[in-house]
Amino acid sequence: MDATTSGQANRIFVSYAHLDDELLNQAVEHFTSDLGSFYAATTGGQLEIFFDRDSIGWGSDWRKRIDSELRGASIFMPIITMQYFNRPACREELNAFYGSAKLLGAGFLVLPIVILGAGAISADHPLPEVRLIESIQFENLEDAFLSGRGTKEWRTALSRIANKLVKIIAEAEEKMSEPPLNPVEGDGAEADEDFDLFEHLEQLNSIGDRIPAEMNRAEEDLTNWFAVVQAEMQQFTATSPGVMRARSIAMAQAVREPSVKLQESASQLASSVTDADALMRSMVGQLSGVKTKEASGLAKSLIASVTDGSTDLRELSAGLVEVLGMLKTMEVLSVPLRKSIKPGRIGFAKIQDVVNTLEGWSGINID
């Protein structure tokens, strides 16, 4: 019998906002199903496609598994519309996968597919995740999704993505197939020859040195923004439309600068925490894999050193959720106010992302 590659499979982790699939009548599921068929026809191999962290069986340890998945040439495929960036879990998945892939020198394993909103993806967008998608050269499949399943545009797009997957997987296998030169003795564990503990530790220490100051600044900016917004809201009363319009313009002027400051400080903090997260989890994974008492102790010390002194922003950010909800009515009535509040909303979203990441550090399993 002739040998074939039909038994070989590559994994794709698909992340998307489920509202988009409902909007497009399960088009995301149709796309991934057809992509698997096109890939099989092109290569004779198989694609194992997983949707969201639960379907892959990762549970609460999904972040811990990212490094090993990427080393096996698994591909992260975010299916993008602008709604994707409103979903905290989507932002978290994108940042976690890309951070780990970049650390491995394998950023090409993140393949964004934009199905709507490609015109809004730009290098100067206020959201860092949008800028990230632009920087890694996303695939624009708007025409294919709007044309619908089975059309020429649909088939052409699938063929293009299938061929791109072939190139990505080949590049990953070339990069990651070399065996370690210096395996570590003990329980069959091997150290990654490209993994430099001290280099990573130095990078992590550098980030760790600046995180407390960045966190204090973000907390101060969030507190100040909250105080200004709350004070301005208290001056609103049910009166004539003209008076309310004038009041909204005055509020827009008052909150503009605090909003911009919050966006800047929160985005910087989120970037540092994301980088630290990728470094720490990679280091912990390598140290845990050695299976020695010394390595386990070092890994635990590493987590403690990074999380020590971190400020818990959960209570502060939780208090803002109700206020932001109350702001929606005012923002609808006033374009200037809506524009002034927007940077603050972005900053608040980044604070929430930071809180979720920091809380995840306490649950890292060393054993």
mmCIF file of C-alpha atoms in Angstrom:
data_model
loop_
_atom_site.group_PDB
_atom_site.id
_atom_site.type_symbol
_atom_site.label_atom_id
_atom_site.label_comp_id
_atom_site.label_asym_id
_atom_site.label_seq_id
_atom_site.Cartn_x
_atom_site.Cartn_y
_atom_site.Cartn_z
ATOM 1 C CA MET A 1 0.000 0.000 0.000
ATOM 2 C CA ASP A 2 1.310 3.449 -0.867
ATOM 3 C CA ALA A 3 2.138 5.703 2.043
ATOM 4 C CA THR A 4 -0.060 8.781 2.297
ATOM 5 C CA THR A 5 -0.309 11.785 4.579
ATOM 6 C CA SER A 6 -4.003 11.251 5.218
ATOM 7 C CA GLY A 7 -3.355 10.298 8.822
ATOM 8 C CA GLN A 8 -1.536 13.528 9.613
ATOM 9 C CA ALA A 9 -3.486 16.317 11.259
ATOM 10 C CA ASN A 10 -2.795 19.905 12.142
ATOM 11 C CA ARG A 11 -4.706 21.824 14.763
ATOM 12 C CA ILE A 12 -6.441 25.173 14.344
ATOM 13 C CA PHE A 13 -7.884 27.064 17.273
ATOM 14 C CA VAL A 14 -10.724 29.342 16.097
ATOM 15 C CA SER A 15 -11.726 32.374 18.145
ATOM 16 C CA TYR A 16 -14.723 34.522 17.231
ATOM 17 C CA ALA A 17 -17.602 36.556 18.646
ATOM 18 C CA HIS A 18 -20.648 34.287 18.477
ATOM 19 C CA LEU A 19 -22.920 37.199 17.598
ATOM 20 C CA ASP A 20 -21.068 37.371 14.287
ATOM 21 C CA ASP A 21 -21.876 33.761 13.464
ATOM 22 C CA GLU A 22 -25.543 34.405 14.244
ATOM 23 C CA LEU A 23 -25.487 37.519 12.052
ATOM 24 C CA LEU A 24 -23.999 35.616 9.129
ATOM 25 C CA ASN A 25 -26.122 32.476 9.544
ATOM 26 C CA GLN A 26 -23.427 30.128 10.883
ATOM 27 C CA ALA A 27 -21.022 31.286 8.178
ATOM 28 C CA VAL A 28 -18.025 30.871 10.499
ATOM 29 C CA GLU A 29 -18.777 27.192 11.016
ATOM 30 C CA HIS A 30 -19.387 26.744 7.279
ATOM 31 C CA PHE A 31 -16.094 28.477 6.534
ATOM 32 C CA THR A 32 -14.025 26.308 8.853
ATOM 33 C CA SER A 33 -15.762 23.135 7.656
ATOM 34 C CA ASP A 34 -15.120 24.000 4.013
ATOM 35 C CA LEU A 35 -11.566 25.083 4.833
ATOM 36 C CA GLY A 36 -10.909 21.625 6.260
ATOM 37 C CA SER A 37 -12.203 20.063 3.057
ATOM 38 C CA PHE A 38 -10.100 22.336 0.842
ATOM 39 C CA TYR A 39 -7.017 21.638 2.949
ATOM 40 C CA ALA A 40 -7.577 17.873 2.711
ATOM 41 C CA ALA A 41 -8.039 18.087 -1.055
ATOM 42 C CA THR A 42 -4.893 20.188 -1.384
ATOM 43 C CA THR A 43 -2.576 18.213 0.896
ATOM 44 C CA GLY A 44 -4.140 14.846 1.743
ATOM 45 C CA GLY A 45 -3.803 15.864 5.398
ATOM 46 C CA GLN A 46 -6.399 16.770 7.982
ATOM 47 C CA LEU A 47 -7.257 19.869 9.994
ATOM 48 C CA GLU A 48 -8.490 19.445 13.553
ATOM 49 C CA ILE A 49 -10.558 22.581 14.165
ATOM 50 C CA PHE A 50 -11.555 23.668 17.655
ATOM 51 C CA PHE A 51 -13.895 26.504 18.639
ATOM 52 C CA ASP A 52 -13.142 28.459 21.791
ATOM 53 C CA ARG A 53 -11.266 27.258 24.816
ATOM 54 C CA ASP A 54 -13.951 24.898 26.162
ATOM 55 C CA SER A 55 -14.234 22.758 23.037
ATOM 56 C CA ILE A 56 -10.538 22.017 23.066
ATOM 57 C CA GLY A 57 -10.794 20.669 26.609
ATOM 58 C CA TRP A 58 -8.407 23.174 28.143
ATOM 59 C CA GLY A 59 -10.652 24.367 30.951
ATOM 60 C CA SER A 60 -9.100 26.858 33.366
ATOM 61 C CA ASP A 61 -5.567 25.874 32.273
ATOM 62 C CA TRP A 62 -6.029 26.960 28.642
ATOM 63 C CA ARG A 63 -3.274 29.590 28.902
ATOM 64 C CA LYS A 64 -0.822 27.044 30.236
ATOM 65 C CA ARG A 65 -1.409 24.877 27.161
ATOM 66 C CA ILE A 66 -0.726 27.615 24.612
ATOM 67 C CA ASP A 67 3.045 27.193 24.590
ATOM 68 C CA SER A 68 2.917 23.440 23.925
ATOM 69 C CA GLU A 69 0.207 23.904 21.281
ATOM 70 C CA LEU A 70 2.305 26.468 19.411
ATOM 71 C CA ARG A 71 5.370 24.231 19.587
ATOM 72 C CA GLY A 72 3.276 21.588 17.860
ATOM 73 C CA ALA A 73 2.571 24.090 15.048
ATOM 74 C CA SER A 74 -1.051 24.645 16.092
ATOM 75 C CA ILE A 75 -2.485 27.743 14.432
ATOM 76 C CA PHE A 76 -4.575 30.419 16.113
ATOM 77 C CA MET A 77 -7.211 31.807 13.747
ATOM 78 C CA PRO A 78 -9.248 34.757 15.057
ATOM 79 C CA ILE A 79 -12.305 35.414 12.886
ATOM 80 C CA ILE A 80 -12.572 39.194 12.999
ATOM 81 C CA THR A 81 -15.347 41.749 12.863
ATOM 82 C CA MET A 82 -15.242 44.883 14.984
ATOM 83 C CA GLN A 83 -17.493 43.080 17.484
ATOM 84 C CA TYR A 84 -14.581 40.731 18.191
ATOM 85 C CA PHE A 85 -12.748 43.504 20.032
ATOM 86 C CA ASN A 86 -15.725 44.187 22.308
ATOM 87 C CA ARG A 87 -15.529 40.692 23.759
ATOM 88 C CA PRO A 88 -13.011 40.450 26.656
ATOM 89 C CA ALA A 89 -12.466 36.719 26.098
ATOM 90 C CA CYS A 90 -11.578 37.339 22.444
ATOM 91 C CA ARG A 91 -9.076 40.060 23.353
ATOM 92 C CA GLU A 92 -7.606 37.778 25.989
ATOM 93 C CA GLU A 93 -7.210 34.864 23.568
ATOM 94 C CA LEU A 94 -5.653 37.044 20.883
ATOM 95 C CA ASN A 95 -3.125 38.625 23.252
ATOM 96 C CA ALA A 96 -2.233 35.340 24.941
ATOM 97 C CA PHE A 97 -1.675 33.417 21.708
ATOM 98 C CA TYR A 98 0.209 36.158 19.921
ATOM 99 C CA GLY A 99 2.356 36.938 22.970
ATOM 100 C CA SER A 100 3.457 33.315 23.267
ATOM 101 C CA ALA A 101 3.906 32.898 19.506
ATOM 102 C CA LYS A 102 6.049 36.028 19.297
ATOM 103 C CA LEU A 103 8.187 34.768 22.178
ATOM 104 C CA LEU A 104 8.820 31.559 20.210
ATOM 105 C CA GLY A 105 9.650 33.529 17.072
ATOM 106 C CA ALA A 106 6.509 32.035 15.526
ATOM 107 C CA GLY A 107 4.156 34.973 15.164
ATOM 108 C CA PHE A 108 3.196 33.550 11.766
ATOM 109 C CA LEU A 109 1.132 30.915 13.610
ATOM 110 C CA VAL A 110 -1.498 33.609 14.261
ATOM 111 C CA LEU A 111 -3.620 33.990 11.123
ATOM 112 C CA PRO A 112 -6.409 36.595 11.435
ATOM 113 C CA ILE A 113 -9.364 36.313 9.054
ATOM 114 C CA VAL A 114 -11.353 39.538 8.719
ATOM 115 C CA ILE A 115 -14.919 38.916 7.550
ATOM 116 C CA LEU A 116 -16.438 42.371 8.192
ATOM 117 C CA GLY A 117 -15.027 45.762 9.139
ATOM 118 C CA ALA A 118 -11.733 45.546 7.273
ATOM 119 C CA GLY A 119 -11.883 49.272 6.555
ATOM 120 C CA ALA A 120 -11.627 49.997 10.288
ATOM 121 C CA ILE A 121 -8.465 47.906 10.769
ATOM 122 C CA SER A 122 -5.695 50.497 10.793
ATOM 123 C CA ALA A 123 -2.317 51.211 12.367
ATOM 124 C CA ASP A 124 -3.658 54.301 14.141
ATOM 125 C CA HIS A 125 -6.783 52.753 15.668
ATOM 126 C CA PRO A 126 -7.122 53.521 19.407
ATOM 127 C CA LEU A 127 -7.534 49.844 20.371
ATOM 128 C CA PRO A 128 -4.164 48.010 20.595
ATOM 129 C CA GLU A 129 -5.745 44.723 19.494
ATOM 130 C CA VAL A 130 -6.960 46.341 16.264
ATOM 131 C CA ARG A 131 -3.474 47.689 15.613
ATOM 132 C CA LEU A 132 -2.092 44.213 16.286
ATOM 133 C CA ILE A 133 -4.361 42.641 13.653
ATOM 134 C CA GLU A 134 -3.210 45.272 11.152
ATOM 135 C CA SER A 135 0.448 44.641 11.955
ATOM 136 C CA ILE A 136 0.335 40.890 11.317
ATOM 137 C CA GLN A 137 -1.164 41.211 7.844
ATOM 138 C CA PHE A 138 -4.671 39.842 8.178
ATOM 139 C CA GLU A 139 -6.537 38.046 5.394
ATOM 140 C CA ASN A 140 -9.495 40.090 4.132
ATOM 141 C CA LEU A 141 -12.409 37.747 3.305
ATOM 142 C CA GLU A 142 -15.227 40.301 3.317
ATOM 143 C CA ASP A 143 -16.186 39.711 -0.313
ATOM 144 C CA ALA A 144 -16.282 35.947 0.179
ATOM 145 C CA PHE A 145 -18.498 36.134 3.262
ATOM 146 C CA LEU A 146 -20.845 38.673 1.690
ATOM 147 C CA SER A 147 -21.083 36.613 -1.507
ATOM 148 C CA GLY A 148 -21.993 33.522 0.474
ATOM 149 C CA ARG A 149 -21.119 29.857 0.630
ATOM 150 C CA GLY A 150 -20.530 28.091 -2.647
ATOM 151 C CA THR A 151 -19.876 31.197 -4.717
ATOM 152 C CA LYS A 152 -16.760 31.722 -6.791
ATOM 153 C CA GLU A 153 -15.537 34.317 -4.281
ATOM 154 C CA TRP A 154 -16.041 31.826 -1.446
ATOM 155 C CA ARG A 155 -14.149 29.018 -3.208
ATOM 156 C CA THR A 156 -11.327 31.335 -4.287
ATOM 157 C CA ALA A 157 -10.881 32.597 -0.716
ATOM 158 C CA LEU A 158 -10.872 29.056 0.696
ATOM 159 C CA SER A 159 -8.262 27.952 -1.813
ATOM 160 C CA ARG A 160 -6.066 30.933 -0.922
ATOM 161 C CA ILE A 161 -6.301 30.294 2.820
ATOM 162 C CA ALA A 162 -5.694 26.549 2.398
ATOM 163 C CA ASN A 163 -2.523 27.275 0.422
ATOM 164 C CA LYS A 164 -1.424 29.788 3.034
ATOM 165 C CA LEU A 165 -1.917 27.186 5.757
ATOM 166 C CA VAL A 166 0.342 24.820 3.817
ATOM 167 C CA LYS A 167 3.096 27.464 3.833
ATOM 168 C CA ILE A 168 2.586 28.337 7.500
ATOM 169 C CA ILE A 169 2.703 24.713 8.609
ATOM 170 C CA ALA A 170 5.786 24.045 6.482
ATOM 171 C CA GLU A 171 7.528 27.069 8.013
ATOM 172 C CA ALA A 172 6.566 25.938 11.509
ATOM 173 C CA GLU A 173 7.794 22.399 10.946
ATOM 174 C CA GLU A 174 11.075 23.719 9.550
ATOM 175 C CA LYS A 175 11.548 25.992 12.540
ATOM 176 C CA MET A 176 10.463 23.619 15.282
ATOM 177 C CA SER A 177 11.581 20.190 14.106
ATOM 178 C CA GLU A 178 15.187 20.418 15.294
ATOM 179 C CA PRO A 179 15.760 18.252 18.397
ATOM 180 C CA PRO A 180 17.310 19.825 21.507
ATOM 181 C CA LEU A 181 21.103 19.751 21.543
ATOM 182 C CA ASN A 182 21.400 19.574 25.302
ATOM 183 C CA PRO A 183 18.632 17.476 26.808
ATOM 184 C CA VAL A 184 18.193 17.749 30.569
ATOM 185 C CA GLU A 185 18.443 14.587 32.594
ATOM 186 C CA GLY A 186 15.451 13.652 34.708
ATOM 187 C CA ASP A 187 12.122 11.937 34.057
ATOM 188 C CA GLY A 188 12.671 12.053 30.310
ATOM 189 C CA ALA A 189 12.173 15.840 30.195
ATOM 190 C CA GLU A 190 14.026 17.861 27.647
ATOM 191 C CA ALA A 191 14.970 21.510 27.658
ATOM 192 C CA ASP A 192 14.273 23.654 24.640
ATOM 193 C CA GLU A 193 17.580 24.523 23.017
ATOM 194 C CA ASP A 194 16.198 27.936 22.063
ATOM 195 C CA PHE A 195 15.041 28.637 25.603
ATOM 196 C CA ASP A 196 17.390 30.901 27.551
ATOM 197 C CA LEU A 197 16.161 31.086 31.145
ATOM 198 C CA PHE A 198 18.422 33.940 32.171
ATOM 199 C CA GLU A 199 17.610 36.006 29.082
ATOM 200 C CA HIS A 200 13.894 35.541 29.690
ATOM 201 C CA LEU A 201 14.329 36.257 33.390
ATOM 202 C CA GLU A 202 16.170 39.467 32.594
ATOM 203 C CA GLN A 203 13.359 40.553 30.264
ATOM 204 C CA LEU A 204 10.744 39.667 32.861
ATOM 205 C CA ASN A 205 12.585 41.556 35.590
ATOM 206 C CA SER A 206 12.781 44.604 33.323
ATOM 207 C CA ILE A 207 9.031 44.485 32.727
ATOM 208 C CA GLY A 208 8.369 43.721 36.393
ATOM 209 C CA ASP A 209 10.351 46.784 37.454
ATOM 210 C CA ARG A 210 8.064 49.113 35.519
ATOM 211 C CA ILE A 211 4.703 47.424 36.134
ATOM 212 C CA PRO A 212 4.136 48.862 39.666
ATOM 213 C CA ALA A 213 4.643 52.441 38.447
ATOM 214 C CA GLU A 214 2.457 51.833 35.409
ATOM 215 C CA MET A 215 -0.203 50.260 37.608
ATOM 216 C CA ASN A 216 -0.181 53.203 40.017
ATOM 217 C CA ARG A 217 -0.497 55.647 37.136
ATOM 218 C CA ALA A 218 -3.379 53.703 35.574
ATOM 219 C CA GLU A 219 -5.135 53.472 38.932
ATOM 220 C CA GLU A 220 -4.736 57.220 39.501
ATOM 221 C CA ASP A 221 -6.023 58.000 36.007
ATOM 222 C CA LEU A 222 -8.974 55.644 36.452
ATOM 223 C CA THR A 223 -9.837 57.202 39.825
ATOM 224 C CA ASN A 224 -9.571 60.716 38.415
ATOM 225 C CA TRP A 225 -11.645 59.855 35.339
ATOM 226 C CA PHE A 226 -14.294 58.282 37.542
ATOM 227 C CA ALA A 227 -14.386 61.340 39.815
ATOM 228 C CA VAL A 228 -14.732 63.775 36.905
ATOM 229 C CA VAL A 229 -17.441 61.707 35.205
ATOM 230 C CA GLN A 230 -19.382 61.278 38.436
ATOM 231 C CA ALA A 231 -19.166 64.975 39.306
ATOM 232 C CA GLU A 232 -20.319 66.005 35.842
ATOM 233 C CA MET A 233 -23.197 63.529 35.842
ATOM 234 C CA GLN A 234 -24.505 64.958 39.097
ATOM 235 C CA GLN A 235 -25.009 68.313 37.373
ATOM 236 C CA PHE A 236 -27.399 66.843 34.826
ATOM 237 C CA THR A 237 -31.058 67.493 35.560
ATOM 238 C CA ALA A 238 -34.253 66.836 33.652
ATOM 239 C CA THR A 239 -34.710 70.142 31.904
ATOM 240 C CA SER A 240 -35.069 71.567 28.404
ATOM 241 C CA PRO A 241 -33.231 69.906 25.496
ATOM 242 C CA GLY A 242 -31.218 73.080 24.925
ATOM 243 C CA VAL A 243 -29.940 73.190 28.498
ATOM 244 C CA MET A 244 -29.115 69.478 28.469
ATOM 245 C CA ARG A 245 -27.241 69.874 25.189
ATOM 246 C CA ALA A 246 -25.188 72.708 26.645
ATOM 247 C CA ARG A 247 -24.510 70.663 29.762
ATOM 248 C CA SER A 248 -23.354 67.693 27.677
ATOM 249 C CA ILE A 249 -20.902 69.899 25.777
ATOM 250 C CA ALA A 250 -19.495 71.218 29.053
ATOM 251 C CA MET A 251 -19.162 67.641 30.312
ATOM 252 C CA ALA A 252 -17.424 66.600 27.094
ATOM 253 C CA GLN A 253 -14.819 69.321 27.622
ATOM 254 C CA ALA A 254 -14.300 68.273 31.251
ATOM 255 C CA VAL A 255 -13.831 64.562 30.605
ATOM 256 C CA ARG A 256 -11.796 64.766 27.389
ATOM 257 C CA GLU A 257 -8.328 65.037 28.933
ATOM 258 C CA PRO A 258 -8.926 62.495 31.761
ATOM 259 C CA SER A 259 -10.298 60.054 29.161
ATOM 260 C CA VAL A 260 -7.216 60.322 26.952
ATOM 261 C CA LYS A 261 -4.876 59.960 29.946
ATOM 262 C CA LEU A 262 -6.714 56.833 31.101
ATOM 263 C CA GLN A 263 -6.538 55.273 27.641
ATOM 264 C CA GLU A 264 -2.800 55.908 27.385
ATOM 265 C CA SER A 265 -1.841 54.652 30.855
ATOM 266 C CA ALA A 266 -4.180 51.640 30.802
ATOM 267 C CA SER A 267 -3.004 50.596 27.322
ATOM 268 C CA GLN A 268 0.642 50.822 28.379
ATOM 269 C CA LEU A 269 -0.034 48.771 31.510
ATOM 270 C CA ALA A 270 -1.967 46.163 29.522
ATOM 271 C CA SER A 271 0.900 45.853 27.032
ATOM 272 C CA SER A 272 3.431 45.297 29.818
ATOM 273 C CA VAL A 273 1.226 42.767 31.606
ATOM 274 C CA THR A 274 0.612 40.858 28.347
ATOM 275 C CA ASP A 275 4.365 40.665 27.663
ATOM 276 C CA ALA A 276 5.040 39.574 31.247
ATOM 277 C CA ASP A 277 2.321 36.938 31.008
ATOM 278 C CA ALA A 278 3.845 35.336 27.910
ATOM 279 C CA LEU A 279 7.354 35.368 29.395
ATOM 280 C CA MET A 280 6.309 34.009 32.755
ATOM 281 C CA ARG A 281 4.161 31.202 31.417
ATOM 282 C CA SER A 282 6.888 30.124 29.010
ATOM 283 C CA MET A 283 9.449 30.079 31.814
ATOM 284 C CA VAL A 284 7.146 28.282 34.225
ATOM 285 C CA GLY A 285 6.303 25.707 31.560
ATOM 286 C CA GLN A 286 9.970 24.999 30.878
ATOM 287 C CA LEU A 287 10.896 24.818 34.556
ATOM 288 C CA SER A 288 7.919 22.617 35.400
ATOM 289 C CA GLY A 289 8.836 20.259 32.565
ATOM 290 C CA VAL A 290 12.237 19.560 34.108
ATOM 291 C CA LYS A 291 10.469 17.816 37.019
ATOM 292 C CA THR A 292 12.987 18.633 39.720
ATOM 293 C CA LYS A 293 12.404 20.095 43.170
ATOM 294 C CA GLU A 294 14.780 22.956 42.419
ATOM 295 C CA ALA A 295 13.031 23.851 39.162
ATOM 296 C CA SER A 296 9.610 23.759 40.814
ATOM 297 C CA GLY A 297 10.845 26.037 43.601
ATOM 298 C CA LEU A 298 12.296 28.478 41.097
ATOM 299 C CA ALA A 299 9.048 28.515 39.129
ATOM 300 C CA LYS A 300 7.024 29.281 42.267
ATOM 301 C CA SER A 301 9.446 32.027 43.250
ATOM 302 C CA LEU A 302 9.136 33.465 39.768
ATOM 303 C CA ILE A 303 5.345 33.722 40.026
ATOM 304 C CA ALA A 304 5.565 35.248 43.501
ATOM 305 C CA SER A 305 8.094 37.868 42.397
ATOM 306 C CA VAL A 306 5.951 39.031 39.486
ATOM 307 C CA THR A 307 2.657 39.089 41.389
ATOM 308 C CA ASP A 308 4.069 40.535 44.612
ATOM 309 C CA GLY A 309 2.820 44.037 45.226
ATOM 310 C CA SER A 310 0.415 44.062 42.288
ATOM 311 C CA THR A 311 -2.593 46.294 42.936
ATOM 312 C CA ASP A 312 -6.013 44.689 42.770
ATOM 313 C CA LEU A 313 -8.063 46.912 40.459
ATOM 314 C CA ARG A 314 -11.101 44.635 40.519
ATOM 315 C CA GLU A 315 -13.034 46.580 43.170
ATOM 316 C CA LEU A 316 -12.316 49.936 41.551
ATOM 317 C CA SER A 317 -13.246 48.799 38.045
ATOM 318 C CA ALA A 318 -16.350 46.971 39.304
ATOM 319 C CA GLY A 319 -17.651 50.254 40.699
ATOM 320 C CA LEU A 320 -17.509 51.821 37.256
ATOM 321 C CA VAL A 321 -19.705 49.305 35.447
ATOM 322 C CA GLU A 322 -22.943 50.885 36.688
ATOM 323 C CA VAL A 323 -21.703 54.403 35.937
ATOM 324 C CA LEU A 324 -20.781 53.456 32.372
ATOM 325 C CA GLY A 325 -24.242 52.011 31.915
ATOM 326 C CA MET A 326 -25.807 55.283 33.085
ATOM 327 C CA LEU A 327 -23.578 57.198 30.670
ATOM 328 C CA LYS A 328 -25.019 55.460 27.612
ATOM 329 C CA THR A 329 -28.167 57.612 27.519
ATOM 330 C CA MET A 330 -26.151 60.816 27.717
ATOM 331 C CA GLU A 331 -23.739 59.651 25.042
ATOM 332 C CA VAL A 332 -26.608 58.902 22.675
ATOM 333 C CA LEU A 333 -27.867 62.472 23.069
ATOM 334 C CA SER A 334 -24.502 64.141 22.487
ATOM 335 C CA VAL A 335 -21.888 63.446 19.814
ATOM 336 C CA PRO A 336 -19.202 65.598 21.550
ATOM 337 C CA LEU A 337 -19.734 63.713 24.823
ATOM 338 C CA ARG A 338 -19.665 60.339 23.089
ATOM 339 C CA LYS A 339 -16.389 61.243 21.396
ATOM 340 C CA SER A 340 -14.826 62.472 24.665
ATOM 341 C CA ILE A 341 -15.907 59.417 26.646
ATOM 342 C CA LYS A 342 -14.690 56.862 24.078
ATOM 343 C CA PRO A 343 -10.965 56.896 25.068
ATOM 344 C CA GLY A 344 -11.998 56.401 28.691
ATOM 345 C CA ARG A 345 -14.120 53.394 27.765
ATOM 346 C CA ILE A 346 -11.153 51.910 25.917
ATOM 347 C CA GLY A 347 -8.940 52.524 28.940
ATOM 348 C CA PHE A 348 -11.497 50.912 31.210
ATOM 349 C CA ALA A 349 -11.637 47.842 28.958
ATOM 350 C CA LYS A 350 -7.838 47.530 29.141
ATOM 351 C CA ILE A 351 -7.983 47.780 32.953
ATOM 352 C CA GLN A 352 -10.441 44.876 32.945
ATOM 353 C CA ASP A 353 -8.072 42.884 30.727
ATOM 354 C CA VAL A 354 -5.220 43.558 33.159
ATOM 355 C CA VAL A 355 -7.301 42.437 36.131
ATOM 356 C CA ASN A 356 -8.262 39.179 34.389
ATOM 357 C CA THR A 357 -4.630 38.423 33.514
ATOM 358 C CA LEU A 358 -3.324 39.187 36.997
ATOM 359 C CA GLU A 359 -5.981 37.015 38.598
ATOM 360 C CA GLY A 360 -4.981 34.181 36.261
ATOM 361 C CA TRP A 361 -1.405 34.268 37.602
ATOM 362 C CA SER A 362 -2.499 33.153 41.043
ATOM 363 C CA GLY A 363 -3.978 29.996 39.533
ATOM 364 C CA ILE A 364 -0.914 28.832 37.602
ATOM 365 C CA ASN A 365 -0.279 25.176 38.380
ATOM 366 C CA ILE A 366 3.404 24.294 38.803
ATOM 367 C CA ASP A 367 2.989 20.564 39.399
#
